[in-house]
PDB file of C-alpha atoms in Angstrom:
ATOM      1  CA  MET V   1       1.529  26.725  47.481  1.00 92.00           C
ATOM      2  CA  VAL V   2       0.631  27.477  43.874  1.00 97.00           C
ATOM      3  CA  SER V   3      -2.149  25.705  41.969  1.00 98.00           C
ATOM      4  CA  VAL V   4      -2.030  25.795  38.162  1.00 98.00           C
ATOM      5  CA  ILE V   5      -5.337  25.501  36.306  1.00 98.00           C
ATOM      6  CA  ILE V   6      -5.445  24.686  32.591  1.00 98.00           C
ATOM      7  CA  VAL V   7      -8.593  24.350  30.485  1.00 97.00           C
ATOM      8  CA  SER V   8      -8.004  22.237  27.377  1.00 97.00           C
ATOM      9  CA  TRP V   9      -9.988  21.443  24.255  1.00 95.00           C
ATOM     10  CA  ASN V  10      -8.370  19.476  21.419  1.00 95.00           C
ATOM     11  CA  SER V  11      -4.954  20.637  22.596  1.00 95.00           C
ATOM     12  CA  GLU V  12      -2.770  17.642  21.742  1.00 95.00           C
ATOM     13  CA  GLN V  13      -0.392  19.802  19.684  1.00 94.00           C
ATOM     14  CA  GLU V  14       0.361  22.179  22.566  1.00 96.00           C
ATOM     15  CA  ILE V  15      -0.273  20.404  25.854  1.00 97.00           C
ATOM     16  CA  ILE V  16       3.061  18.557  26.198  1.00 97.00           C
ATOM     17  CA  SER V  17       5.156  21.734  25.828  1.00 97.00           C
ATOM     18  CA  CYS V  18       2.845  23.582  28.194  1.00 98.00           C
ATOM     19  CA  LEU V  19       2.960  20.947  30.924  1.00 98.00           C
ATOM     20  CA  ASP V  20       6.703  20.405  30.516  1.00 97.00           C
ATOM     21  CA  SER V  21       7.285  24.103  31.210  1.00 97.00           C
ATOM     22  CA  ILE V  22       4.989  24.017  34.248  1.00 97.00           C
ATOM     23  CA  VAL V  23       6.615  20.918  35.751  1.00 96.00           C
ATOM     24  CA  LYS V  24      10.001  22.705  35.532  1.00 95.00           C
ATOM     25  CA  GLN V  25       8.659  25.295  37.974  1.00 94.00           C
ATOM     26  CA  LYS V  26       8.737  22.573  40.644  1.00 92.00           C
ATOM     27  CA  ALA V  27      12.428  23.314  41.062  1.00 88.00           C
ATOM     28  CA  ASN V  28      11.310  26.311  43.150  1.00 88.00           C
ATOM     29  CA  TYR V  29       7.840  25.072  44.108  1.00 89.00           C
ATOM     30  CA  PRO V  30       8.019  21.314  44.784  1.00 90.00           C
ATOM     31  CA  GLU V  31       4.415  21.269  46.026  1.00 91.00           C
ATOM     32  CA  LEU V  32       3.114  22.836  42.816  1.00 96.00           C
ATOM     33  CA  GLU V  33      -0.373  21.525  42.053  1.00 97.00           C
ATOM     34  CA  ILE V  34      -1.415  21.094  38.403  1.00 98.00           C
ATOM     35  CA  ILE V  35      -5.099  20.751  37.517  1.00 98.00           C
ATOM     36  CA  LEU V  36      -6.170  20.205  33.919  1.00 98.00           C
ATOM     37  CA  VAL V  37      -9.861  20.452  33.039  1.00 98.00           C
ATOM     38  CA  ASP V  38     -10.540  18.928  29.636  1.00 98.00           C
ATOM     39  CA  ASN V  39     -13.674  20.072  27.791  1.00 97.00           C
ATOM     40  CA  ASN V  40     -14.397  16.818  25.967  1.00 96.00           C
ATOM     41  CA  SER V  41     -11.426  16.833  23.593  1.00 96.00           C
ATOM     42  CA  GLN V  42     -11.857  14.562  20.590  1.00 95.00           C
ATOM     43  CA  ASP V  43      -8.114  14.245  19.954  1.00 95.00           C
ATOM     44  CA  LYS V  44      -5.417  12.615  22.133  1.00 95.00           C
ATOM     45  CA  THR V  45      -5.120  15.389  24.741  1.00 96.00           C
ATOM     46  CA  LYS V  46      -6.322  13.303  27.681  1.00 96.00           C
ATOM     47  CA  GLU V  47      -4.349  10.214  26.658  1.00 96.00           C
ATOM     48  CA  LEU V  48      -1.130  12.224  26.387  1.00 96.00           C
ATOM     49  CA  VAL V  49      -1.649  13.821  29.800  1.00 97.00           C
ATOM     50  CA  LYS V  50      -2.357  10.472  31.481  1.00 96.00           C
ATOM     51  CA  LYS V  51       0.684   8.854  29.842  1.00 95.00           C
ATOM     52  CA  GLU V  52       3.265  11.635  30.296  1.00 95.00           C
ATOM     53  CA  PHE V  53       2.123  13.521  33.407  1.00 95.00           C
ATOM     54  CA  GLY V  54       0.794  11.221  36.087  1.00 93.00           C
ATOM     55  CA  GLU V  55       1.004  13.979  38.711  1.00 94.00           C
ATOM     56  CA  VAL V  56      -1.580  16.125  36.916  1.00 97.00           C
ATOM     57  CA  VAL V  57      -5.091  16.166  38.377  1.00 97.00           C
ATOM     58  CA  LEU V  58      -7.230  15.504  35.290  1.00 98.00           C
ATOM     59  CA  ILE V  59     -10.904  16.466  35.216  1.00 98.00           C
ATOM     60  CA  SER V  60     -12.590  15.051  32.095  1.00 97.00           C
ATOM     61  CA  ASN V  61     -15.875  16.643  31.056  1.00 97.00           C
ATOM     62  CA  ARG V  62     -18.299  14.673  28.918  1.00 95.00           C
ATOM     63  CA  LYS V  63     -19.146  17.813  26.942  1.00 96.00           C
ATOM     64  CA  ASN V  64     -17.615  21.217  26.309  1.00 95.00           C
ATOM     65  CA  LEU V  65     -18.735  23.301  29.289  1.00 94.00           C
ATOM     66  CA  GLY V  66     -16.973  26.475  28.157  1.00 92.00           C
ATOM     67  CA  TYR V  67     -13.935  28.259  29.559  1.00 94.00           C
ATOM     68  CA  ALA V  68     -15.587  29.918  32.552  1.00 95.00           C
ATOM     69  CA  ARG V  69     -17.336  26.857  33.944  1.00 96.00           C
ATOM     70  CA  ALA V  70     -14.305  24.619  33.390  1.00 97.00           C
ATOM     71  CA  ASN V  71     -12.058  27.069  35.255  1.00 97.00           C
ATOM     72  CA  ASN V  72     -14.542  27.072  38.108  1.00 98.00           C
ATOM     73  CA  GLN V  73     -14.266  23.288  38.281  1.00 98.00           C
ATOM     74  CA  GLY V  74     -10.528  23.701  38.676  1.00 98.00           C
ATOM     75  CA  LEU V  75     -10.929  26.410  41.307  1.00 98.00           C
ATOM     76  CA  ASN V  76     -13.163  24.113  43.336  1.00 97.00           C
ATOM     77  CA  GLN V  77     -10.333  21.552  43.407  1.00 96.00           C
ATOM     78  CA  ALA V  78      -7.419  23.959  43.936  1.00 97.00           C
ATOM     79  CA  ARG V  79      -5.626  23.937  47.296  1.00 96.00           C
ATOM     80  CA  GLY V  80      -3.040  26.644  46.626  1.00 97.00           C
ATOM     81  CA  GLU V  81      -2.801  30.110  48.105  1.00 97.00           C
ATOM     82  CA  TYR V  82      -2.110  31.376  44.590  1.00 98.00           C
ATOM     83  CA  ILE V  83      -3.810  30.309  41.360  1.00 98.00           C
ATOM     84  CA  LEU V  84      -1.974  30.403  38.042  1.00 98.00           C
ATOM     85  CA  LEU V  85      -4.458  30.430  35.164  1.00 98.00           C
ATOM     86  CA  VAL V  86      -2.736  29.093  32.045  1.00 98.00           C
ATOM     87  CA  ASN V  87      -3.956  28.315  28.541  1.00 97.00           C
ATOM     88  CA  PRO V  88      -2.638  25.099  26.944  1.00 97.00           C
ATOM     89  CA  ASP V  89      -0.959  27.150  24.200  1.00 97.00           C
ATOM     90  CA  VAL V  90       1.318  28.881  26.741  1.00 98.00           C
ATOM     91  CA  VAL V  91       4.896  27.878  27.566  1.00 98.00           C
ATOM     92  CA  LEU V  92       6.442  29.273  30.759  1.00 98.00           C
ATOM     93  CA  THR V  93      10.098  30.274  30.844  1.00 96.00           C
ATOM     94  CA  ASP V  94      12.475  29.036  33.551  1.00 91.00           C
ATOM     95  CA  ASN V  95      12.026  30.638  36.989  1.00 90.00           C
ATOM     96  CA  PHE V  96       8.765  32.133  35.788  1.00 95.00           C
ATOM     97  CA  LEU V  97       6.765  31.875  38.996  1.00 95.00           C
ATOM     98  CA  ALA V  98       9.145  33.167  41.677  1.00 93.00           C
ATOM     99  CA  PRO V  99       9.072  36.909  40.776  1.00 94.00           C
ATOM    100  CA  LEU V 100       5.284  36.909  40.446  1.00 97.00           C
ATOM    101  CA  VAL V 101       4.712  35.155  43.769  1.00 96.00           C
ATOM    102  CA  GLU V 102       7.213  37.484  45.438  1.00 96.00           C
ATOM    103  CA  LEU V 103       5.305  40.532  44.168  1.00 97.00           C
ATOM    104  CA  LEU V 104       2.026  39.233  45.626  1.00 97.00           C
ATOM    105  CA  GLU V 105       3.658  38.354  48.930  1.00 96.00           C
ATOM    106  CA  LYS V 106       5.145  41.838  49.296  1.00 97.00           C
ATOM    107  CA  ASN V 107       2.053  43.774  48.112  1.00 97.00           C
ATOM    108  CA  LYS V 108      -1.062  42.557  49.895  1.00 96.00           C
ATOM    109  CA  GLU V 109      -3.279  45.038  48.031  1.00 98.00           C
ATOM    110  CA  VAL V 110      -2.426  43.400  44.683  1.00 98.00           C
ATOM    111  CA  GLY V 111      -4.927  40.691  43.807  1.00 98.00           C
ATOM    112  CA  ALA V 112      -3.414  39.520  40.525  1.00 98.00           C
ATOM    113  CA  VAL V 113      -0.256  39.935  38.485  1.00 98.00           C
ATOM    114  CA  ALA V 114       0.232  39.454  34.744  1.00 98.00           C
ATOM    115  CA  PRO V 115       3.559  38.574  33.075  1.00 98.00           C
ATOM    116  CA  LYS V 116       4.916  39.750  29.743  1.00 98.00           C
ATOM    117  CA  LEU V 117       3.548  37.526  26.978  1.00 98.00           C
ATOM    118  CA  LEU V 118       5.605  36.853  23.876  1.00 97.00           C
ATOM    119  CA  ASN V 119       4.557  35.598  20.457  1.00 96.00           C
ATOM    120  CA  PRO V 120       6.250  32.423  19.151  1.00 96.00           C
ATOM    121  CA  ASP V 121       8.724  34.666  17.269  1.00 96.00           C
ATOM    122  CA  LEU V 122       9.547  36.274  20.667  1.00 95.00           C
ATOM    123  CA  SER V 123       8.016  39.629  19.762  1.00 97.00           C
ATOM    124  CA  VAL V 124       5.924  41.250  22.502  1.00 97.00           C
ATOM    125  CA  GLN V 125       2.278  40.214  22.468  1.00 97.00           C
ATOM    126  CA  LYS V 126      -0.240  42.970  23.159  1.00 95.00           C
ATOM    127  CA  SER V 127      -1.976  41.446  26.153  1.00 96.00           C
ATOM    128  CA  ILE V 128      -3.181  44.448  28.197  1.00 97.00           C
ATOM    129  CA  ARG V 129      -6.403  46.391  27.625  1.00 97.00           C
ATOM    130  CA  SER V 130      -8.663  48.845  29.417  1.00 96.00           C
ATOM    131  CA  PHE V 131     -12.275  48.125  30.271  1.00 96.00           C
ATOM    132  CA  PRO V 132     -14.690  48.539  27.325  1.00 93.00           C
ATOM    133  CA  ASP V 133     -17.290  51.302  27.300  1.00 93.00           C
ATOM    134  CA  TYR V 134     -19.692  52.819  24.763  1.00 90.00           C
ATOM    135  CA  GLN V 135     -17.146  55.348  23.528  1.00 91.00           C
ATOM    136  CA  ILE V 136     -14.685  52.568  22.806  1.00 88.00           C
ATOM    137  CA  LEU V 137     -17.427  50.667  20.980  1.00 85.00           C
ATOM    138  CA  LEU V 138     -17.971  53.702  18.751  1.00 88.00           C
ATOM    139  CA  TRP V 139     -14.261  53.929  17.870  1.00 89.00           C
ATOM    140  CA  GLU V 140     -14.118  50.215  17.079  1.00 84.00           C
ATOM    141  CA  ILE V 141     -17.249  50.126  14.905  1.00 81.00           C
ATOM    142  CA  SER V 142     -16.374  53.340  13.055  1.00 83.00           C
ATOM    143  CA  GLY V 143     -12.889  52.066  12.235  1.00 84.00           C
ATOM    144  CA  LEU V 144     -11.170  54.996  13.955  1.00 89.00           C
ATOM    145  CA  ALA V 145      -9.430  52.613  16.356  1.00 87.00           C
ATOM    146  CA  LYS V 146      -7.731  50.907  13.406  1.00 86.00           C
ATOM    147  CA  LEU V 147      -7.029  54.123  11.514  1.00 90.00           C
ATOM    148  CA  MET V 148      -5.369  55.767  14.526  1.00 91.00           C
ATOM    149  CA  PRO V 149      -4.382  52.890  16.829  1.00 89.00           C
ATOM    150  CA  TYR V 150      -1.799  54.886  18.794  1.00 89.00           C
ATOM    151  CA  HIS V 151      -4.107  57.803  19.534  1.00 90.00           C
ATOM    152  CA  LYS V 152      -4.744  58.129  23.289  1.00 89.00           C
ATOM    153  CA  VAL V 153      -8.506  58.355  22.702  1.00 92.00           C
ATOM    154  CA  PHE V 154      -9.139  56.070  19.727  1.00 92.00           C
ATOM    155  CA  GLY V 155      -6.649  53.430  20.880  1.00 92.00           C
ATOM    156  CA  LYS V 156      -7.776  53.461  24.500  1.00 91.00           C
ATOM    157  CA  TRP V 157      -9.337  49.980  24.574  1.00 92.00           C
ATOM    158  CA  ARG V 158      -6.568  47.986  22.907  1.00 93.00           C
ATOM    159  CA  LEU V 159      -3.893  50.198  24.531  1.00 95.00           C
ATOM    160  CA  THR V 160      -1.665  49.962  21.478  1.00 92.00           C
ATOM    161  CA  TYR V 161       0.565  52.618  23.083  1.00 93.00           C
ATOM    162  CA  PHE V 162       1.090  50.592  26.300  1.00 96.00           C
ATOM    163  CA  ASN V 163       4.708  50.351  27.447  1.00 97.00           C
ATOM    164  CA  TYR V 164       5.415  46.640  27.960  1.00 98.00           C
ATOM    165  CA  ASP V 165       8.831  47.298  29.514  1.00 97.00           C
ATOM    166  CA  ILE V 166       7.555  49.011  32.670  1.00 97.00           C
ATOM    167  CA  GLU V 167       5.882  47.413  35.684  1.00 97.00           C
ATOM    168  CA  GLN V 168       2.621  49.222  36.347  1.00 97.00           C
ATOM    169  CA  GLU V 169      -0.955  48.990  37.578  1.00 98.00           C
ATOM    170  CA  ILE V 170      -3.406  47.874  34.881  1.00 98.00           C
ATOM    171  CA  GLU V 171      -7.103  47.140  34.356  1.00 97.00           C
ATOM    172  CA  GLN V 172      -7.484  44.055  32.206  1.00 97.00           C
ATOM    173  CA  PRO V 173      -4.756  41.549  31.287  1.00 97.00           C
ATOM    174  CA  MET V 174      -5.371  38.318  29.408  1.00 94.00           C
ATOM    175  CA  THR V 175      -6.127  35.363  31.657  1.00 94.00           C
ATOM    176  CA  SER V 176      -4.155  33.242  29.191  1.00 95.00           C
ATOM    177  CA  CYS V 177      -1.468  33.473  31.868  1.00 98.00           C
ATOM    178  CA  LEU V 178      -2.374  35.233  35.112  1.00 98.00           C
ATOM    179  CA  LEU V 179      -1.453  34.675  38.763  1.00 98.00           C
ATOM    180  CA  VAL V 180      -4.340  35.414  41.149  1.00 98.00           C
ATOM    181  CA  ARG V 181      -4.686  35.161  44.912  1.00 98.00           C
ATOM    182  CA  LYS V 182      -7.107  32.394  45.873  1.00 98.00           C
ATOM    183  CA  SER V 183      -8.481  34.800  48.494  1.00 97.00           C
ATOM    184  CA  VAL V 184      -9.613  37.088  45.650  1.00 98.00           C
ATOM    185  CA  PHE V 185     -11.806  34.333  44.229  1.00 98.00           C
ATOM    186  CA  ASP V 186     -13.071  33.543  47.733  1.00 96.00           C
ATOM    187  CA  ALA V 187     -14.022  37.203  48.194  1.00 97.00           C
ATOM    188  CA  ILE V 188     -15.567  38.139  44.822  1.00 98.00           C
ATOM    189  CA  GLY V 189     -16.624  34.743  43.480  1.00 97.00           C
ATOM    190  CA  TYR V 190     -15.374  32.623  40.617  1.00 98.00           C
ATOM    191  CA  PHE V 191     -15.797  33.199  36.872  1.00 97.00           C
ATOM    192  CA  ASP V 192     -19.261  34.357  35.804  1.00 96.00           C
ATOM    193  CA  GLU V 193     -20.507  31.377  33.787  1.00 94.00           C
ATOM    194  CA  ARG V 194     -22.859  33.562  31.757  1.00 91.00           C
ATOM    195  CA  PHE V 195     -19.695  34.587  29.872  1.00 89.00           C
ATOM    196  CA  GLU V 196     -19.060  31.126  28.468  1.00 82.00           C
ATOM    197  CA  MET V 197     -15.960  31.877  26.380  1.00 84.00           C
ATOM    198  CA  PHE V 198     -15.245  35.610  26.102  1.00 90.00           C
ATOM    199  CA  PHE V 199     -15.270  38.588  28.492  1.00 93.00           C
ATOM    200  CA  ASN V 200     -15.293  36.333  31.557  1.00 95.00           C
ATOM    201  CA  ASP V 201     -11.738  37.597  32.151  1.00 95.00           C
ATOM    202  CA  VAL V 202     -12.830  41.221  31.686  1.00 97.00           C
ATOM    203  CA  ASP V 203     -15.683  40.665  34.117  1.00 97.00           C
ATOM    204  CA  LEU V 204     -13.344  39.024  36.650  1.00 98.00           C
ATOM    205  CA  CYS V 205     -10.924  41.960  36.525  1.00 98.00           C
ATOM    206  CA  LYS V 206     -13.780  44.447  36.743  1.00 98.00           C
ATOM    207  CA  ARG V 207     -15.102  42.791  39.899  1.00 98.00           C
ATOM    208  CA  MET V 208     -11.616  42.515  41.345  1.00 98.00           C
ATOM    209  CA  ILE V 209     -10.874  46.227  40.985  1.00 98.00           C
ATOM    210  CA  SER V 210     -14.384  47.195  42.137  1.00 97.00           C
ATOM    211  CA  ALA V 211     -13.723  45.222  45.334  1.00 97.00           C
ATOM    212  CA  GLY V 212     -10.576  47.277  46.002  1.00 97.00           C
ATOM    213  CA  TRP V 213      -7.850  44.974  44.674  1.00 98.00           C
ATOM    214  CA  LYS V 214      -5.097  46.122  42.332  1.00 98.00           C
ATOM    215  CA  ILE V 215      -3.893  44.282  39.231  1.00 98.00           C
ATOM    216  CA  TYR V 216      -0.265  44.598  38.196  1.00 98.00           C
ATOM    217  CA  TYR V 217       1.713  43.999  35.048  1.00 98.00           C
ATOM    218  CA  TRP V 218       5.190  42.575  35.716  1.00 97.00           C
ATOM    219  CA  PRO V 219       7.481  42.529  32.644  1.00 96.00           C
ATOM    220  CA  HIS V 220      10.303  40.578  34.290  1.00 95.00           C
ATOM    221  CA  SER V 221       8.544  37.203  33.968  1.00 96.00           C
ATOM    222  CA  PHE V 222       7.986  35.875  30.453  1.00 94.00           C
ATOM    223  CA  ALA V 223       5.704  33.323  28.856  1.00 97.00           C
ATOM    224  CA  ILE V 224       5.342  32.391  25.192  1.00 97.00           C
ATOM    225  CA  HIS V 225       1.744  32.381  23.974  1.00 97.00           C
ATOM    226  CA  ASN V 226       0.725  30.845  20.640  1.00 93.00           C
ATOM    227  CA  ARG V 227      -2.485  32.830  20.762  1.00 82.00           C
ATOM    228  CA  GLY V 228      -5.816  31.409  19.654  1.00 64.00           C
ATOM    229  CA  THR V 229      -4.858  27.837  18.773  1.00 60.00           C
ATOM    230  CA  SER V 230      -8.221  26.537  20.009  1.00 54.00           C
ATOM    231  CA  THR V 231     -10.500  29.357  18.900  1.00 54.00           C
ATOM    232  CA  ARG V 232      -9.037  29.404  15.366  1.00 56.00           C
ATOM    233  CA  LYS V 233     -10.535  25.949  14.837  1.00 55.00           C
ATOM    234  CA  VAL V 234     -14.058  27.397  15.035  1.00 59.00           C
ATOM    235  CA  ARG V 235     -13.279  31.031  14.239  1.00 72.00           C
ATOM    236  CA  ASN V 236     -16.628  32.209  12.868  1.00 75.00           C
ATOM    237  CA  ARG V 237     -18.492  30.779  15.830  1.00 78.00           C
ATOM    238  CA  MET V 238     -16.045  32.502  18.168  1.00 82.00           C
ATOM    239  CA  ILE V 239     -16.601  35.867  16.428  1.00 87.00           C
ATOM    240  CA  PHE V 240     -20.324  35.751  17.176  1.00 86.00           C
ATOM    241  CA  SER V 241     -19.691  34.454  20.690  1.00 87.00           C
ATOM    242  CA  MET V 242     -17.324  37.349  21.403  1.00 88.00           C
ATOM    243  CA  HIS V 243     -19.801  40.012  20.239  1.00 87.00           C
ATOM    244  CA  LYS V 244     -22.608  38.373  22.194  1.00 88.00           C
ATOM    245  CA  SER V 245     -20.460  38.390  25.335  1.00 89.00           C
ATOM    246  CA  LEU V 246     -19.617  42.069  24.862  1.00 90.00           C
ATOM    247  CA  TYR V 247     -23.340  42.819  24.739  1.00 89.00           C
ATOM    248  CA  HIS V 248     -23.862  40.867  27.996  1.00 89.00           C
ATOM    249  CA  TYR V 249     -20.968  42.783  29.568  1.00 93.00           C
ATOM    250  CA  PHE V 250     -22.703  46.104  28.839  1.00 91.00           C
ATOM    251  CA  GLU V 251     -25.983  44.627  30.046  1.00 91.00           C
ATOM    252  CA  LYS V 252     -24.382  43.557  33.348  1.00 94.00           C
ATOM    253  CA  TYR V 253     -22.595  46.812  34.158  1.00 93.00           C
ATOM    254  CA  ASP V 254     -24.892  49.479  32.733  1.00 90.00           C
ATOM    255  CA  LYS V 255     -27.311  50.017  35.615  1.00 87.00           C
ATOM    256  CA  SER V 256     -28.828  53.188  34.161  1.00 87.00           C
ATOM    257  CA  ALA V 257     -32.528  53.495  33.467  1.00 83.00           C
ATOM    258  CA  TRP V 258     -31.622  54.158  29.832  1.00 81.00           C
ATOM    259  CA  PHE V 259     -30.191  50.730  29.078  1.00 82.00           C
ATOM    260  CA  GLY V 260     -33.522  49.434  27.799  1.00 77.00           C
ATOM    261  CA  PHE V 261     -33.340  52.165  25.153  1.00 80.00           C
ATOM    262  CA  LYS V 262     -29.613  51.728  24.477  1.00 82.00           C
ATOM    263  CA  ARG V 263     -29.999  48.015  23.772  1.00 81.00           C
ATOM    264  CA  LEU V 264     -32.107  48.842  20.699  1.00 81.00           C
ATOM    265  CA  PHE V 265     -28.936  50.232  19.135  1.00 81.00           C
ATOM    266  CA  ILE V 266     -26.173  48.215  20.797  1.00 84.00           C
ATOM    267  CA  TYR V 267     -27.429  44.748  19.873  1.00 77.00           C
ATOM    268  CA  PRO V 268     -27.927  45.344  16.120  1.00 83.00           C
ATOM    269  CA  VAL V 269     -24.631  47.245  15.891  1.00 79.00           C
ATOM    270  CA  LEU V 270     -22.742  44.347  17.480  1.00 85.00           C
ATOM    271  CA  LEU V 271     -24.589  41.814  15.330  1.00 81.00           C
ATOM    272  CA  PHE V 272     -23.728  43.779  12.168  1.00 77.00           C
ATOM    273  CA  SER V 273     -20.087  43.993  13.270  1.00 80.00           C
ATOM    274  CA  ALA V 274     -19.962  40.232  13.877  1.00 77.00           C
ATOM    275  CA  ILE V 275     -21.432  39.497  10.431  1.00 83.00           C
ATOM    276  CA  LEU V 276     -18.896  41.764   8.733  1.00 77.00           C
ATOM    277  CA  ARG V 277     -15.986  40.158  10.577  1.00 78.00           C
ATOM    278  CA  ALA V 278     -17.229  36.641   9.821  1.00 77.00           C
ATOM    279  CA  LEU V 279     -17.588  37.528   6.135  1.00 81.00           C
ATOM    280  CA  GLY V 280     -14.092  38.949   6.145  1.00 73.00           C
ATOM    281  CA  VAL V 281     -12.690  35.741   7.626  1.00 65.00           C
ATOM    282  CA  SER V 282     -14.584  33.642   5.055  1.00 65.00           C
ATOM    283  CA  LEU V 283     -13.241  35.732   2.168  1.00 65.00           C
ATOM    284  CA  ILE V 284      -9.675  35.437   3.426  1.00 60.00           C
ATOM    285  CA  LYS V 285     -10.051  31.652   3.493  1.00 54.00           C
TER     286      LYS V 285
END
């Protein structure tokens, strides 16, 4: 059995297409379970779901609890052996699930599998990254990552040279659309709620691989992702939230005695980067 978990926030423009595409998967998985956790949407998201999709398990939060905590609510309800994490701005293609489930059933060492994500214009969306480290932070802040994005060193984090046509083992896919064994969550725990919006997916993948699981990219299943439809509504706030979460990621995984010294440089550098990006967004507007 597969359980689908969606976290929504003011998603009335996307949720019907998303749920329609998920319900179509019942042709192969009639017992498919769909759980939607709504983070206090102020639009018609909940009303549309109740009216059009009576089979959906709807959890309505009275306030926005963030992506990580809302997903954990869904995981607590899920009964499936496999969990499909899906954003409301994702549309699955026909027969999307079968190849991904088959891969997990045949490869017990694989804890999660990511599909190929496409932009609305059907171009390939860059959805795979490596884990961040201090060297990567230096390339990003200095601008070298943008100047030489396809360089194997400077482009290492965003993996701009990644071949999206080949199935392969990876480190960190987007959880915008990711199939995960429920037993993985049972073994390593759910999403770390200290990462409210960003880097909770990076942290999850980090813990998964550290526990001995593999994560695979499978290009033969497709989903269309209209990336960032929710975060664009509060973009400046999201910029600062992302940089704050990156700092907490370093804080969590740097166990060296030197981190107390490193933080004196890391925090102001990330804050300065966030301010510059926010200013850039404001100027573009």
